[in-house]
Short mmCIF file of C-alpha atoms in Angstrom, two decimals:
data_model
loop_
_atom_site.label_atom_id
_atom_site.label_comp_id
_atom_site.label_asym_id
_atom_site.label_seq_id
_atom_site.Cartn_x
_atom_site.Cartn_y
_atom_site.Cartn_z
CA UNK A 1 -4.56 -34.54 -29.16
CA UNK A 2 -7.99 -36.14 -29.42
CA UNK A 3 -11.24 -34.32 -30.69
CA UNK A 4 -14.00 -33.57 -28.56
CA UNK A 5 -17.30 -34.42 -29.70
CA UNK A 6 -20.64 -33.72 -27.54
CA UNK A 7 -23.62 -35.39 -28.96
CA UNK A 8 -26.73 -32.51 -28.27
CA UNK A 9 -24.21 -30.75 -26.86
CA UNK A 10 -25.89 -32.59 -23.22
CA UNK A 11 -25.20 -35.27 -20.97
CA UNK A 12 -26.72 -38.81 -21.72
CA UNK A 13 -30.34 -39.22 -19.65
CA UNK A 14 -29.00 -42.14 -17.88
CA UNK A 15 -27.12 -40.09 -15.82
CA UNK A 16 -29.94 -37.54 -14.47
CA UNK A 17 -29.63 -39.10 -11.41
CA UNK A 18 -26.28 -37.79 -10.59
CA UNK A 19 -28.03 -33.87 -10.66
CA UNK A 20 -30.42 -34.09 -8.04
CA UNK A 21 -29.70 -31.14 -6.86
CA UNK A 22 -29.08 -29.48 -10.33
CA UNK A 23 -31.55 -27.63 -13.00
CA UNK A 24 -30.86 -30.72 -15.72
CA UNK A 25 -31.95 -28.37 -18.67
CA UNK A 26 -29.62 -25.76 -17.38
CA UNK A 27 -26.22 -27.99 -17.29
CA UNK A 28 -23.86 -27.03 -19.71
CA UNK A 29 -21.36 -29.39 -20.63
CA UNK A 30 -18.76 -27.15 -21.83
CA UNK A 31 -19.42 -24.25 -19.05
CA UNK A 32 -20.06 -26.66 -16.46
CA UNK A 33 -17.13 -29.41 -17.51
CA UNK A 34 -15.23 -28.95 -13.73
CA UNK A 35 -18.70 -30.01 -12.02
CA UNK A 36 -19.90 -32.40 -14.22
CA UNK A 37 -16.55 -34.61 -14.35
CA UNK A 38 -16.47 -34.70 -10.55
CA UNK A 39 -19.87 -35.41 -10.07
CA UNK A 40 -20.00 -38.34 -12.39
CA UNK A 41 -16.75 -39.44 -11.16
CA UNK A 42 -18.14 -39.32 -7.72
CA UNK A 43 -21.77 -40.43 -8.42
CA UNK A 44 -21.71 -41.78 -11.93
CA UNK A 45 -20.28 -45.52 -11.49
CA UNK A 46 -18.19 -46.60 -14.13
CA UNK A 47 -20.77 -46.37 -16.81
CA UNK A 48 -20.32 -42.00 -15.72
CA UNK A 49 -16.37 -42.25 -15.62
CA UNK A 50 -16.37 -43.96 -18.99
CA UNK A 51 -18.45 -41.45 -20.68
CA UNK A 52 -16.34 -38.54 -18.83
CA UNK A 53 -13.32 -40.20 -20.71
CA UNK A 54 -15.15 -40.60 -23.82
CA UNK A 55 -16.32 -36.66 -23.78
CA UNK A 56 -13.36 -34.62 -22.33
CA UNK A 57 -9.62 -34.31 -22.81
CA UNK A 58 -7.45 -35.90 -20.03
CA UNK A 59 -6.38 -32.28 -19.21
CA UNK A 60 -10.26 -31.11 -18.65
CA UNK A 61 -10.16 -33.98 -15.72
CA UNK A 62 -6.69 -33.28 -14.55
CA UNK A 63 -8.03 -29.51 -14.20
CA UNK A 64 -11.41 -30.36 -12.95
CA UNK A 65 -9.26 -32.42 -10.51
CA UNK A 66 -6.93 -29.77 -9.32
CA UNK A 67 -10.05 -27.07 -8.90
CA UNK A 68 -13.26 -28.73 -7.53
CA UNK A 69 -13.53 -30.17 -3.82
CA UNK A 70 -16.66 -32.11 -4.24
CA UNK A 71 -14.79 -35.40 -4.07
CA UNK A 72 -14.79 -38.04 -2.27
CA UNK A 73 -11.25 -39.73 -0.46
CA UNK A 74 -11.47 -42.69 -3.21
CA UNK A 75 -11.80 -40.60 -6.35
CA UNK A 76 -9.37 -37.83 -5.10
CA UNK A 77 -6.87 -40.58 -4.56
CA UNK A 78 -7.16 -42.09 -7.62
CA UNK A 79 -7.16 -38.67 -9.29
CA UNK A 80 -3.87 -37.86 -7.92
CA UNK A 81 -2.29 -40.88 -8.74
CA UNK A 82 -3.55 -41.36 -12.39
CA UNK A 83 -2.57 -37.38 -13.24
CA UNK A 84 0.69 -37.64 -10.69
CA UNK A 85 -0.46 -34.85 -8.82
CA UNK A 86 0.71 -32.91 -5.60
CA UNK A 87 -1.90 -32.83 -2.56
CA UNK A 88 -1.41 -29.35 -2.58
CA UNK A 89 -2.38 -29.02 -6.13
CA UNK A 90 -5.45 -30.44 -5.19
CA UNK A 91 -8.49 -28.39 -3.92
CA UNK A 92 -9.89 -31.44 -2.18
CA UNK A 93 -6.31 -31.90 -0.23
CA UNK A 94 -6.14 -28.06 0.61
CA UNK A 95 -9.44 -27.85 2.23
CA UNK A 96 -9.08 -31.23 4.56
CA UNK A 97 -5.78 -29.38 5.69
CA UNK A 98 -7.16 -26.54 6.64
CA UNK A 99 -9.78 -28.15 9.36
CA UNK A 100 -11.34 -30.47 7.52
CA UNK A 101 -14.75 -31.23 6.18
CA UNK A 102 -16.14 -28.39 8.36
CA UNK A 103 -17.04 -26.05 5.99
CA UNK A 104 -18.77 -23.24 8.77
CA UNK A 105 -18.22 -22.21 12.21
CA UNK A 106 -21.84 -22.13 14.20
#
């Protein structure tokens, strides 16, 4: 098994962009590994999914996979297929079962 190594323990600059919605100084790459992986899968590009591969283990993105729904059909696809994973091992999968993106009932 590889090493991990985090440079300033953060997430390059480049990739601010993908946290919009996120306190930047507060993202922890270690604490915050399931969001982060999914979020630069999602929004990142290439240049995101290269450094996601670069920074964590293939198990932290088969878990982060598995846990987080915050995907989008591409990504979870490809997620499934790369880590040969079971739609219902996938939190993405389990949720459009169960009604779809609709989230609340107004």
């Amino acid at each position: 098994m590889r090493e991990v190594y985090f440079v300033r323990n953060q997430i390059p600059d480049k990739f601010q962009h993908c946290f919009w919605d996120t306190n930047w100084e507060e993202l922890d790459i270690a604490e915050d590994k399931d969001f982060i992986i999914t979020r630069l899968y999602t929004h990142g590009g290439m240049p995101g999914i290269r450094w996601v591969h670069q920074s964590y283990t293939d198990d932290e993105v088969k878990e982060a996979a598995k846990h987080r729904r915050a995907l989008n059909p591409i990504v979870a696809n490809y997620l499934q297929k790369k880590y040969h994973l079971k739609r219902s091992e996938m939190a993405y999968y389990r949720m459009e079962s169960a009604g779809g993106r609709e989230m609340w009932s107004y």
